[in-house]
XYZ file of C-alpha atoms in Angstrom:
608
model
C -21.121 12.019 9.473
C -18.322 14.710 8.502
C -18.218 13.152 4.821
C -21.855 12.715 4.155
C -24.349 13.882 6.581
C -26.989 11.796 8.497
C -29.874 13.655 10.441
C -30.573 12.321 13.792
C -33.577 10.035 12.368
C -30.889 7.660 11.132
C -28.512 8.113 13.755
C -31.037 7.049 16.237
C -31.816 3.986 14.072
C -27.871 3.184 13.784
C -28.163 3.689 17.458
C -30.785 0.673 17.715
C -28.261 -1.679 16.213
C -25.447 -0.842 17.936
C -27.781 -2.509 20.736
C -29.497 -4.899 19.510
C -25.816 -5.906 18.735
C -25.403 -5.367 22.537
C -21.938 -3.129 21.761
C -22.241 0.081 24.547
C -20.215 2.786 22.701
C -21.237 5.122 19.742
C -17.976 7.231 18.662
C -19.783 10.196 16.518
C -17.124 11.065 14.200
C -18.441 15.252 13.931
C -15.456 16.900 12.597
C -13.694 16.184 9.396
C -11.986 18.527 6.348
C -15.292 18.181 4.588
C -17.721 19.023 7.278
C -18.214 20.260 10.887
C -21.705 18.971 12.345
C -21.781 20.446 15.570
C -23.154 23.641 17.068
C -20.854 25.492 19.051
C -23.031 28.786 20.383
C -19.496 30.888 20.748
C -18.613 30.248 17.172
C -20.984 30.318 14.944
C -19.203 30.207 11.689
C -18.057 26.911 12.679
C -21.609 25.705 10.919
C -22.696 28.650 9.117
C -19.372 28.149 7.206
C -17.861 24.972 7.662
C -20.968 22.555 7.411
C -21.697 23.276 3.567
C -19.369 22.615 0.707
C -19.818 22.814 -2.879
C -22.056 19.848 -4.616
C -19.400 17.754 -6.470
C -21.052 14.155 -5.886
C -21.171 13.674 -9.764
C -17.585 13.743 -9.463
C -15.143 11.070 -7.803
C -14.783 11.704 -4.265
C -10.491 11.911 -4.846
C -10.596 14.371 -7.774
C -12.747 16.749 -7.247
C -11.882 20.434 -7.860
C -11.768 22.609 -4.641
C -14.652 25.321 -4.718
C -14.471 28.657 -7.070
C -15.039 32.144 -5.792
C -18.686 32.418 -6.385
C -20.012 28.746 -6.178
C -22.877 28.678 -3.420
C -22.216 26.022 -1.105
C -25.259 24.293 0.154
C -24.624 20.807 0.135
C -24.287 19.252 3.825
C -25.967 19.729 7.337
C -24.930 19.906 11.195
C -27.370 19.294 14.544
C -28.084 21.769 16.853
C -26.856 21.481 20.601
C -30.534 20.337 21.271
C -30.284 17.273 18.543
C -27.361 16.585 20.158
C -28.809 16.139 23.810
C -31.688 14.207 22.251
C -29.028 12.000 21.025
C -27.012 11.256 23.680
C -30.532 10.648 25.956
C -32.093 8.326 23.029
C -28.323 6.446 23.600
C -28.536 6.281 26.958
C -32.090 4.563 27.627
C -29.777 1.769 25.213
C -27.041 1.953 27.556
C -25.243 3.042 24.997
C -22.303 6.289 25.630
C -21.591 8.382 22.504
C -18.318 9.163 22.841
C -17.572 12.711 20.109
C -14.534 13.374 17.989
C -13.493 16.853 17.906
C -10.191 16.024 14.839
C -7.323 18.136 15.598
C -4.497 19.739 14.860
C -5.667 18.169 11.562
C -8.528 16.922 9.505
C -10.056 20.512 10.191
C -10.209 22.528 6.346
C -14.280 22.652 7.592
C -13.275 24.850 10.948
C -10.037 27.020 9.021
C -12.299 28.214 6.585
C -14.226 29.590 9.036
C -11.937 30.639 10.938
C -9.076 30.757 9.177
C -7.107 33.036 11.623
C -6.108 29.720 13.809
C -4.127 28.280 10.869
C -0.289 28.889 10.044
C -1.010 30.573 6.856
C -4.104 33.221 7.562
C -5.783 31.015 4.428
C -8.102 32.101 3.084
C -10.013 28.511 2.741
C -13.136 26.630 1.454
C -14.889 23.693 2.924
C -12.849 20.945 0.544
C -15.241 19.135 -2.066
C -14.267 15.637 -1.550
C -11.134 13.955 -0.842
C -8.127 15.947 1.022
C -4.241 14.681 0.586
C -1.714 15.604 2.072
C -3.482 17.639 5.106
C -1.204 19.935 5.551
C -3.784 22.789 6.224
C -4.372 22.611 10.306
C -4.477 24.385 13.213
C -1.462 26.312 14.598
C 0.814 25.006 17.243
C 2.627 27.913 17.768
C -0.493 30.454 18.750
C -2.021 30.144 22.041
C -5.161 31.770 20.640
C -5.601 28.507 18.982
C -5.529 26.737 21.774
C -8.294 29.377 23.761
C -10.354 28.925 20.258
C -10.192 24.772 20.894
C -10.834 24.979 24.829
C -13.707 26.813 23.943
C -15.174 24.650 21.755
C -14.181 21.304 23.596
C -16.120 23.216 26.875
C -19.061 23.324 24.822
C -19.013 20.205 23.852
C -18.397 18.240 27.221
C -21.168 19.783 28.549
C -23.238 18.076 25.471
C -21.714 14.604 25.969
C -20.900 13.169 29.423
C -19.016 10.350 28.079
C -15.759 9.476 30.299
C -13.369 10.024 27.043
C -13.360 13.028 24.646
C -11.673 11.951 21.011
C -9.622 14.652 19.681
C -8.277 12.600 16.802
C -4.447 13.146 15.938
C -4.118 11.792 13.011
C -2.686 12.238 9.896
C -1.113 15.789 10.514
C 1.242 17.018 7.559
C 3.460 19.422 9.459
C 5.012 21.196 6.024
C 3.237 24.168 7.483
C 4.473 24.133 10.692
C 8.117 23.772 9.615
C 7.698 26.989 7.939
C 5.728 29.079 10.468
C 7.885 31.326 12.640
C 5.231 31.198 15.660
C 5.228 26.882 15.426
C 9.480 27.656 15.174
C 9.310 29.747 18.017
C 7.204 27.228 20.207
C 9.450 24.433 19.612
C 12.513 26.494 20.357
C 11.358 27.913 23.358
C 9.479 24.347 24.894
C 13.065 22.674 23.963
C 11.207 20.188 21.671
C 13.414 18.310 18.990
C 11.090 18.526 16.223
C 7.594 19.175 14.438
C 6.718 15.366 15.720
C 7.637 16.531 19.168
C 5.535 20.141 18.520
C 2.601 17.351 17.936
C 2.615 15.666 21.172
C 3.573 19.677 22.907
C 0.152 20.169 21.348
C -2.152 16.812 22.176
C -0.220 16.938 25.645
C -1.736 20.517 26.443
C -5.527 19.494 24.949
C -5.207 15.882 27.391
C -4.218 18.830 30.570
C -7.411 21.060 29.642
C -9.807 17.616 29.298
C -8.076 16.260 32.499
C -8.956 19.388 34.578
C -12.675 19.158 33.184
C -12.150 15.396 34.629
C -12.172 13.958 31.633
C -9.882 11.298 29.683
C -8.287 12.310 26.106
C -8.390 9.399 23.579
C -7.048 9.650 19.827
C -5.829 7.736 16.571
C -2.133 6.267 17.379
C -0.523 8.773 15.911
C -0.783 10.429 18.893
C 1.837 8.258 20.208
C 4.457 9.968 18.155
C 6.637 12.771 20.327
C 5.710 10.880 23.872
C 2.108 10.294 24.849
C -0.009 12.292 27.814
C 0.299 10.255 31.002
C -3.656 10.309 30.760
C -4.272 9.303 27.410
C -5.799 6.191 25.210
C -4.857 4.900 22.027
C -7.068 3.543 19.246
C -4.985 1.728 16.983
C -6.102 1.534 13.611
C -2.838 1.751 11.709
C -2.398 -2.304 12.521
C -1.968 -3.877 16.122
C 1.073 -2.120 16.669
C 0.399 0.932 18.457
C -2.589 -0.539 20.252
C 0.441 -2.560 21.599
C 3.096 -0.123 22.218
C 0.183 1.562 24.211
C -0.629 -1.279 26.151
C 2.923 -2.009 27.025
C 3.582 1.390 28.386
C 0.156 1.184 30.606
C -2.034 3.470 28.609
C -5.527 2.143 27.389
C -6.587 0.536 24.152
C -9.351 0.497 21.640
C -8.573 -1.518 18.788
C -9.614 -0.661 15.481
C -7.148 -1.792 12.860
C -7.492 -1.127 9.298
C -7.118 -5.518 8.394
C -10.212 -5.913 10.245
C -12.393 -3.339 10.820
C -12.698 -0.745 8.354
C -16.053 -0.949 7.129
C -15.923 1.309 4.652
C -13.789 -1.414 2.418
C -15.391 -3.953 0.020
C -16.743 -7.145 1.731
C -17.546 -8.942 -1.577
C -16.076 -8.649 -5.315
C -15.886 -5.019 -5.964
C -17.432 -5.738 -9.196
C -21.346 -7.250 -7.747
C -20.927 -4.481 -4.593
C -21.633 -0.705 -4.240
C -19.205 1.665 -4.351
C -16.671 1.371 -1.716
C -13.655 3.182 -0.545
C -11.211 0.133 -1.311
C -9.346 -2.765 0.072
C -11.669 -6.061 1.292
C -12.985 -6.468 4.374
C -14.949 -9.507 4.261
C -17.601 -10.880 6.855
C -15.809 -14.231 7.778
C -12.492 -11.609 7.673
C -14.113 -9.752 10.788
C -15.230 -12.797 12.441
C -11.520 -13.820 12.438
C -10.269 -10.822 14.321
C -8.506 -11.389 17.510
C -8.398 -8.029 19.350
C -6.352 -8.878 21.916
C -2.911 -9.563 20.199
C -0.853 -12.567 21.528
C 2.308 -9.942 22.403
C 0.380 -8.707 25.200
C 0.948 -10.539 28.602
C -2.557 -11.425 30.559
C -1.615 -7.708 33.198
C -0.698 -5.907 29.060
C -3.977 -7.071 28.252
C -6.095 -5.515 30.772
C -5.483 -2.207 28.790
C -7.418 -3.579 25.921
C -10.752 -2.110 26.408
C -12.260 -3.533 23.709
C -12.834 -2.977 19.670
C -14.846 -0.669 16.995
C -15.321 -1.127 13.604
C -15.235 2.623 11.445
C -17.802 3.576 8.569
C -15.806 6.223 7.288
C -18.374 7.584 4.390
C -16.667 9.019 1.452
C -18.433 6.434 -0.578
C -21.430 6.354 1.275
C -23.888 9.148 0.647
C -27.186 7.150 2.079
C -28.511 5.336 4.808
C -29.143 2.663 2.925
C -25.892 2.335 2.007
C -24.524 2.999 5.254
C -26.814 -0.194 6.487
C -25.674 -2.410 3.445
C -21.602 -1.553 5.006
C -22.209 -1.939 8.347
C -24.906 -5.362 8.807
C -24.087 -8.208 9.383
C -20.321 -7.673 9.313
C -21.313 -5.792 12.945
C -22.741 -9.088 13.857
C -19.530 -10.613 12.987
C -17.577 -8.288 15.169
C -20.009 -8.055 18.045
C -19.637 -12.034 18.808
C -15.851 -11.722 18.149
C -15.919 -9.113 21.201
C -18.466 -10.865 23.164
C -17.214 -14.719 22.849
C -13.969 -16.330 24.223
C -12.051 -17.417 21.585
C -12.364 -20.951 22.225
C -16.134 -20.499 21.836
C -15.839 -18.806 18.192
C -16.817 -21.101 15.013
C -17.240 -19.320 11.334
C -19.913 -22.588 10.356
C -21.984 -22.188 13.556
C -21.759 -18.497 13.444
C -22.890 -18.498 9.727
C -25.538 -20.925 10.137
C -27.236 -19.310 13.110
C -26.797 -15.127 11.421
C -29.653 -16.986 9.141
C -32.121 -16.497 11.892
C -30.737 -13.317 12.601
C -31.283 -12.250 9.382
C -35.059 -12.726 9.605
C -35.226 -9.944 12.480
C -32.998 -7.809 10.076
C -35.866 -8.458 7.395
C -38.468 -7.390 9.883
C -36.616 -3.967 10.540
C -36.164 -3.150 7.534
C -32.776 -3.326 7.600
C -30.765 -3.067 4.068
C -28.200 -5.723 4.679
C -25.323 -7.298 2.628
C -26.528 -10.691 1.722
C -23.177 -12.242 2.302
C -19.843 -12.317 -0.536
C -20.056 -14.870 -2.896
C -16.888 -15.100 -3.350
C -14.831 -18.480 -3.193
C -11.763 -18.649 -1.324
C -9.345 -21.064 -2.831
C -6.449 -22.181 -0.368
C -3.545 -24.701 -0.449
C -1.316 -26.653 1.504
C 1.803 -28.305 0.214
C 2.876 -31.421 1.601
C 7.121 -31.518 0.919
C 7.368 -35.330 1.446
C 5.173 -36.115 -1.634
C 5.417 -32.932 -4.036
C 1.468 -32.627 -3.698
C -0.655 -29.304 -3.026
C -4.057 -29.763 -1.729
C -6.630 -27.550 -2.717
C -10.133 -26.530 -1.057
C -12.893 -24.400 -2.247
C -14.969 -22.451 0.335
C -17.529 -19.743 0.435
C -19.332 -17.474 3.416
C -22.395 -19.097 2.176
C -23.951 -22.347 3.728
C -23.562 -25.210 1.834
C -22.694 -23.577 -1.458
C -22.898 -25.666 -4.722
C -19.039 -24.542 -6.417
C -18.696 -25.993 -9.605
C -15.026 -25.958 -10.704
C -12.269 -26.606 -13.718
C -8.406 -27.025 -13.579
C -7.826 -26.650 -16.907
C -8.478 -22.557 -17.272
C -12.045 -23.265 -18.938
C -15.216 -21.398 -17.552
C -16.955 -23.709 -14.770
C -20.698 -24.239 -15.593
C -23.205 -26.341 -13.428
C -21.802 -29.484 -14.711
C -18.575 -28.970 -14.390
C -17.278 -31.192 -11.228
C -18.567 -30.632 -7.987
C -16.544 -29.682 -5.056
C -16.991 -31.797 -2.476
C -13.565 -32.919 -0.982
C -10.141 -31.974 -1.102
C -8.173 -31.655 -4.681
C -5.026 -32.963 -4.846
C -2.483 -32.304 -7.469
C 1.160 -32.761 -8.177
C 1.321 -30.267 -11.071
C 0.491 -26.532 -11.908
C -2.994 -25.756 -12.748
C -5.389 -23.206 -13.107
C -8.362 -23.404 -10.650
C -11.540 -21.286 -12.021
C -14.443 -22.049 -9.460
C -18.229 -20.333 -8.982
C -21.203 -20.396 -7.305
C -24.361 -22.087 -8.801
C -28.216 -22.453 -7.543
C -30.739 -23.896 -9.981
C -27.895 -24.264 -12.475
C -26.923 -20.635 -13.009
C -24.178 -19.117 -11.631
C -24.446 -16.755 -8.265
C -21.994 -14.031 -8.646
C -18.663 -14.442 -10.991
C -16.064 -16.836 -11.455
C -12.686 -16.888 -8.997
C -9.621 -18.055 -10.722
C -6.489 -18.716 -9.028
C -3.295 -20.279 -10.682
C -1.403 -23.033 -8.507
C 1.826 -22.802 -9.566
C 3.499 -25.099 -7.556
C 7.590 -24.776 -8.112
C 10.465 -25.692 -6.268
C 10.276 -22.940 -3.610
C 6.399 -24.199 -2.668
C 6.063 -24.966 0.659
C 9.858 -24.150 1.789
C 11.184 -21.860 4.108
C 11.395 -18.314 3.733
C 13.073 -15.462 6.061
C 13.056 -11.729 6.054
C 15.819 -9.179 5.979
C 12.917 -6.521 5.586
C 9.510 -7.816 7.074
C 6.348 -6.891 5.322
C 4.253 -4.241 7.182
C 1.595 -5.338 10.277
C -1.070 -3.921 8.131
C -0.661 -6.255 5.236
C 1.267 -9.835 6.495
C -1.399 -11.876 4.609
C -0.356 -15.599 5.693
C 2.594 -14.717 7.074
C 5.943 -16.069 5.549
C 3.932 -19.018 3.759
C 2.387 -16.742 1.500
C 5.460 -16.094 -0.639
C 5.511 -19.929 -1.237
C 2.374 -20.994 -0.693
C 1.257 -21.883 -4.588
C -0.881 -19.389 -4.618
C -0.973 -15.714 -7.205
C -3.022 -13.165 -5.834
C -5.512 -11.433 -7.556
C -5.919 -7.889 -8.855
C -7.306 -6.997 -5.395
C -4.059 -6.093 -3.490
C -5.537 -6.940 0.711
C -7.148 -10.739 -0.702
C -5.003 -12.141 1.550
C -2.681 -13.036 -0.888
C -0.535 -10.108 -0.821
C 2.307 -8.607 1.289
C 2.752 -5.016 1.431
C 5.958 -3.307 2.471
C 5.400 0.834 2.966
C 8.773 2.959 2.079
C 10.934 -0.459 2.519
C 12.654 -2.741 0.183
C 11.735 -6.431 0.531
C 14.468 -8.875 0.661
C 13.471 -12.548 1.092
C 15.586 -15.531 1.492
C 14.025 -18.840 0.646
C 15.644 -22.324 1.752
C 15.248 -24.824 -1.106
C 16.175 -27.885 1.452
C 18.864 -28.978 -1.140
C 20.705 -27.944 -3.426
C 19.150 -28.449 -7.004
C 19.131 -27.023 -10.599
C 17.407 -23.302 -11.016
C 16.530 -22.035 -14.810
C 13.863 -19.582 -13.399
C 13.195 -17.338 -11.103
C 10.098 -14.868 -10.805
C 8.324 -12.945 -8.295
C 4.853 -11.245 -8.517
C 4.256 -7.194 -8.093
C 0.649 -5.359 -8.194
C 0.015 -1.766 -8.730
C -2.600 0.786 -7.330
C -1.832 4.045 -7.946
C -4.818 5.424 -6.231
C -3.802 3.297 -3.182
C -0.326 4.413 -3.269
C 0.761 0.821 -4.428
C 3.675 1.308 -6.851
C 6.121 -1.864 -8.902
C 9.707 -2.135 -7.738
C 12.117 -0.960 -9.907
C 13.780 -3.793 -10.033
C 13.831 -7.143 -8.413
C 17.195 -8.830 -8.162
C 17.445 -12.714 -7.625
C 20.753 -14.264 -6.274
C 21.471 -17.714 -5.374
C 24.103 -19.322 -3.046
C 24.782 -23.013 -1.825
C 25.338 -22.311 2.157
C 23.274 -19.448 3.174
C 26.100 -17.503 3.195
C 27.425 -16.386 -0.050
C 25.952 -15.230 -2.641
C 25.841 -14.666 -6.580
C 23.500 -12.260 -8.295
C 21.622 -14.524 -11.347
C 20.413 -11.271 -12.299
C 18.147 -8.262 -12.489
C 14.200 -7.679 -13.776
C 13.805 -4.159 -14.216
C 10.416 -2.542 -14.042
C 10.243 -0.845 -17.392
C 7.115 0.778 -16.549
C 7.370 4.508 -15.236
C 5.470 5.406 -12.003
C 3.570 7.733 -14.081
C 2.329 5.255 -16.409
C 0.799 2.590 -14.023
C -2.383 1.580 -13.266
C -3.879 -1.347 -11.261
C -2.278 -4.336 -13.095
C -0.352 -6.963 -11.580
C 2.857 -7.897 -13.286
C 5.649 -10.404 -13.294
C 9.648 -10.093 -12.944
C 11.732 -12.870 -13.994
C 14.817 -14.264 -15.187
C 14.531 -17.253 -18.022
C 16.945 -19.657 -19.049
C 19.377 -20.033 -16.658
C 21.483 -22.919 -16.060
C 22.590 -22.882 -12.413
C 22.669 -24.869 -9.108
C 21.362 -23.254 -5.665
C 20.499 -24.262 -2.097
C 19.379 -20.791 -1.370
C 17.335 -18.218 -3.629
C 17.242 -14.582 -1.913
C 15.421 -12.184 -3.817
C 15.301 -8.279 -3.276
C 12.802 -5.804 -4.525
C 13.516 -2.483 -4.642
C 10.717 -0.113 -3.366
C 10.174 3.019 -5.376
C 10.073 4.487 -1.978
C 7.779 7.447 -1.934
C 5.086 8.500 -4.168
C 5.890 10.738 -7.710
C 5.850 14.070 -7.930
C 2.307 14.644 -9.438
C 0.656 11.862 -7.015
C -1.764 13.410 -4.419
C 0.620 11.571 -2.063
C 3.972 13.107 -3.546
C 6.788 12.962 -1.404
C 5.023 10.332 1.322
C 5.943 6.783 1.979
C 4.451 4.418 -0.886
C 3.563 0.636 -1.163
C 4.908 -2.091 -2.893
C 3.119 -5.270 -2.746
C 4.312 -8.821 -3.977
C 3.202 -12.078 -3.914
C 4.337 -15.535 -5.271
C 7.418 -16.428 -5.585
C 8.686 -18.920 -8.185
C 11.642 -21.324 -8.421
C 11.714 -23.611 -11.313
C-alpha cells in the first residue's frame, strides 16, 4: 500500500481471498520511500508529511521528477490506529494474522522528510514521486536518537498488531551515506565492526534485541543476512532460493518468496494484451510450478521452511481492480502449491478444475486474469538420430493452436497441433491461438535452430545467477532463441559476472560458425557483453581463440533488442567450443543504477 494506497474497504476484501484461498498470513507492506500509511500518535509528521507526495501518475513511475518547492502534495492516504485495529480484528475472525512491515534503515524517503533529523545528511527531503534508485537516503546508524525515534514507533505499532513476527525489512540499503558520515564512522570504529555491511547487521541486530524484549520475533528481506544475522531472526528470501537456504542451514526460519516465482507484480501474459506491469513474466502455470522447499535442504533443514508468499508490489498498480486482475488466480496457483504434496500437484487437473473456481470468482465480483494465451513452444533433441521434437502448449484447456514452420503467419487453417513435430532441420515455428476461426491473442514465434552443439553437453566456469537459470545447462543448447522478454525461460542471466561456457561436441568435427545470443534492457539493468570470444580445442584441455565479436553498440545507446555475436567462415576442426562473454560489469554512469552490479543475459548457442 506504500506505492499506491488502498483504504481498508479493499483491504478487507483482499483479506476475504487470502481465505477463501485458505493462506493464514497478511504481510501489510506500510512503509515505503513513497508513502508511510500508518499512524504513529508520538510522531505525527510521519503522516501529515510523509503520506502525500506530489501527483506525477501521468508520468512513468521510473522518471518522474522529485517534487519542487511549492508543489502541494496531496496525492496518497494512511489509516488511523483505529482502521488499523479494525483490520487486524476483520483478519482474525478469518484466522488470518497480519503481520506489518516497518522498512528500515532503508526504503524510508516518506519518514526522512518528515523527520529528516534521523538521516546522515540533515536533508532536507520530499516524499519521492515515483520510483527511487539507488536508496541511499536512510536512517542513521551512527545516532542513537535514531534508534529511540524507531523503538518508538515499532512500540506503537506492536501494540496495533499482535502478530508473533514484526517485519522491519532490510533491504536494499545503499550505504554511500554512511561511508561518509562521521557519527556511522565513529559507530563502526568503536563496535569493532569491519565495514558498512557489518554497521547493517550492528543495526538490524539492535532492532531484533528491542522486538525480542517486547517478546516478539524480527523477520526481514535476506539482505539482512549480510554482516551475521540476529540469533532470533527469520529470513524471507526473495532474491532467489539462496538465502532462504543459507538461513535454513544455519537454523534460522524461512519464508520463501523468490522473485522466479512469486512476484506478482510481473507480467503473467504477453506484455502487449496485459495491463501495465512492473516487468519480467510471472505466469500462472510458472507459480503452480514452484517448489518452496528447495531440494538442498535435508528433511531437519527443512523444518525451517515455514511456508511461502507471493508480493504485489504496486508501482504499476494504482486500482483495486488492477490489484485483483495481478493477484487472482495466480494466488490459486500458489495456494495449492503450498497446500498439496508434491506428488499430488498436476498443471491439467489443476487448470481444469480453477474453471469451477472461476464461477465463484464471477459471483464476487472478482476482476480476474482470464489466463495467458500465450503458447509455450519446447524441444527435445534426440543425439542418436539428429531430430528435435517440438510441442505446442498453452494454460488454456484444450486450446485450438494453429501453426507454420516456414516463418508465414498461422491462420485457422494452417495445420493443427495435435501431436509431437519432429524435424531434422532448422525452422521457424510461428503458432496462435484460434476459437471460431479468429485468432485469441498474438502469434508466438520461436526459431529452432538446431546446430551441432544442440543437445550436447555444456559446463560452467561462471554459473548463471539462481534468479535466472532458465532450464538449467540445456538451455544454451537446447534449439531454442529466446524472445525479446528476457525471464521467458529462455534466458540465463549472469549479474556483475562474465559467462564462460564450455560445450562438448562428442567428437571432433568441422566448425565454420560460431554464435551466441545477447538481449538488452536498459531499464532492467540488462546490458550486451562487450565482447564474446569463442575458442576451440580437441581434448578439453587446450585451447585456441577462433576469435572475437565485439559489441559495437555503446551502453548508452541500447535499448531492449536482442542481438547476435558471431564468427563466419571459418575453416577449423574442434571437439570442444568454450565461449566467454564479457559482462559490462556495472551499470553506466548516467543509469539510475550507475556504479551497481548489471545483467547480461544470453541464450542460444550455435555451432555450425
Amino acid at each position: 500500500v506504500s506505492r499506491h494506497f488502498f483504504d481498508v474497504e479493499f483491504i478487507k476484501r483482499y483479506i476475504d481471498l487470502i481465505a477463501l484461498h485458505k493462506m493464514n498470513v497478511f504481510h501489510w507492506h506500510l512503509v515505503d520511500d513513497q508513502g508511510w500509511r500508518i499512524e504513529i500518535k508520538k510522531y505525527p509528521k510521519l503522516t501529515e508529511v510523509g503520506a502525500w507526495r506530489v501527483n506525477k501518475e501521468d508520468m512513468p513511475w521510473s522518471g518522474r521528477e522529485a517534487a519542487k518547492p511549492g508543489e502541494v502534495a496531496d496525492f496518497g492516504g494512511f489509516y488511523t490506529q483505529e482502521e488499523i485495529k479494525e483490520v487486524v480484528a476483520y483478519a482474525a475472525t478469518k484466522h488470518i494474522t497480519v503481520v506489518p512491515e516497518i522498512e528500515m534503515p532503508a526504503h524510508v524517503s516518506s519518514a526522512l522528510a518528515a523527520y529528516p533529523e534521523y538521516s546522515c545528511t540533515g536533508g532536507p527531503f520530499t516524499v519521492p514521486t515515483g520510483g527511487v534508485w539507488p536508496i541511499t537516503d536512510i536512517y542513521c546508524a551512527g545516532n542513537d536518537k535514531t534508534f529511540e525515534f524507531i523503538e518508538d514507533i515499532l512500540t506503537e505499532v506492536m501494540e496495533l498488531f499482535p502478530s508473533e513476527y514484526i517485519h522491519v525489512g532490510g533491504d536494499e540499503a545503499n550505504k554511500k551515506e554512511w561511508k561518509k558520515c562521521p557519527l556511522c564512522q565513529e559507530r563502526i570504529k568503536k563496535e569493532n565492526l569491519k565495514d558498512e555491511a557489518e554497521l547493517q547487521s550492528y543495526f538490524m541486530k539492535r532492532i531484533e534485541r528491542f522486538i525480542s524484549s517486547k517478546g516478539r520475533k524480527m523477520i526481514g528481506w535476506d539482505e539482512i543476512l549480510e554482516g551475521g544475522l540476529a540469533p532470533g531472526a527469520a529470513v524471507m528470501s526473495w532474491r532467489g532460493f539462496q538465502g532462504g537456504v543459507e538461513a535454513a542451514k544455519s537454523g534460522h526460519y524461512v519464508v520463501m518468496t523468490p522473485v522466479s516465482h512469486c512476484y506478482f507484480d510481473y507480467y503473467q501474459g504477453e506484455p502487449a494484451t496485459e495491463p501495465k506491469a512492473f516487468g519480467g513474466y510471472t505466469t500462472l502455470k510458472k507459480v503452480y510450478s514452484f517448489e518452496p522447499v528447495p531440494a538442498d535442504l535435508t528433511r531437519e533443514e527443512a523444518k525451517y521452511v515455514l511456508g511461502a508468499q507471493a508480493n504485489l508490489w504496486t508501482e504499476m498498480v494504482p486500482t483495486t481492480t488492477h490489484a485483483e486482475y495481478m493477484v487472482v488466480p495466480r494466488m490459486t496457483a500458489l495456494s495449492e502449491v503450498l497446500w498439496s504434496p508434491v506428488e499430488k500437484r498436476d498443471w491439467e487437473d489443476f487448470n481444469t478444475r480453477l474453471t469451477h473456481l472461476k464461477k465463484h470468482f464471477d459471483i464476487m465480483g472478482i476482476n480476474y486474469a482470464h489466463g495467458s494465451y500465450r503458447i509455450d513452444i519446447e524441444t527435445s533433441f534426440n543425439n542418436s538420430n539428429s531430430e528435435a521434437s517440438i510441442r505446442l502448449t498453452s494454460e488454456q484447456i484444450d486450446p485450438e493452436i494453429h501453426y507454420t514452420l516456414d516463418s508465414s503467419e498461422p491462420t485457422a487453417s494452417s495445420p493443427l497441433f495435435s501431436e509431437t513435430i519432429v524435424t531434422d532441420k532448422p525452422v521457424t515455428v510461428k503458432a496462435a491461438i484460434f476459437k471460431d476461426g479468429k485468432p485469441l491473442g498474438i502469434t508466438y514465434e520461436k526459431r529452432i535452430c538446431l546446430s551441432k552443439a544442440t543437445g550436447k553437453k555444456v559446463t560452467y566456469t561462471n554459473p548463471p545467477s539462481n534468479k535466472y537459470r532458465a532450464g538449467g545447462a540445456s538451455t544454451l543448447v537446447n534449439g531454442l532463441t529466446g524472445s525479446d522478454i528476457y525471464s521467458d525461460g529462455q534466458w540465463q542471466g549472469f549479474e556483475g559476472n562474465d559467462m564462460e561456457v564450455v560445450i562438448d561436441l562428442g567428437a571432433e568435427t568441422s566448425v565454420k560458425h560460431l554464435s551466441a545470443g545477447f538481449i538488452s534492457s536498459p531499464s532492467s539493468w540488462i546490458f550486451l557483453p562487450q565482447y564474446a570470444e569463442f575458442f576451440v580445442s580437441p581434448d578439453g584441455i587446450t585451447y585456441t581463440s577462433a576469435g572475437k565479436a565485439v559489441n559495437e553498440k555503446l551502453p548508452s545507446d541500447q535499448k531492449n533488442e536482442r542481438i547476435t555475436l558471431s564468427l563466419d567462415k571459418l575453416s577449423l576442426t574442434a571437439r570442444y567450443v568454450k565461449v566467454f562473454a564479457k559482462n559490462l560489469g556495472t551499470c553506466p554512469a548516467g543509469h539510475e543504477g550507475a556504479g551497481s552490479k548489471c545483467w547480461m543475459f544470453t541464450d542460444e548457442i550455435v555451432v555450425e
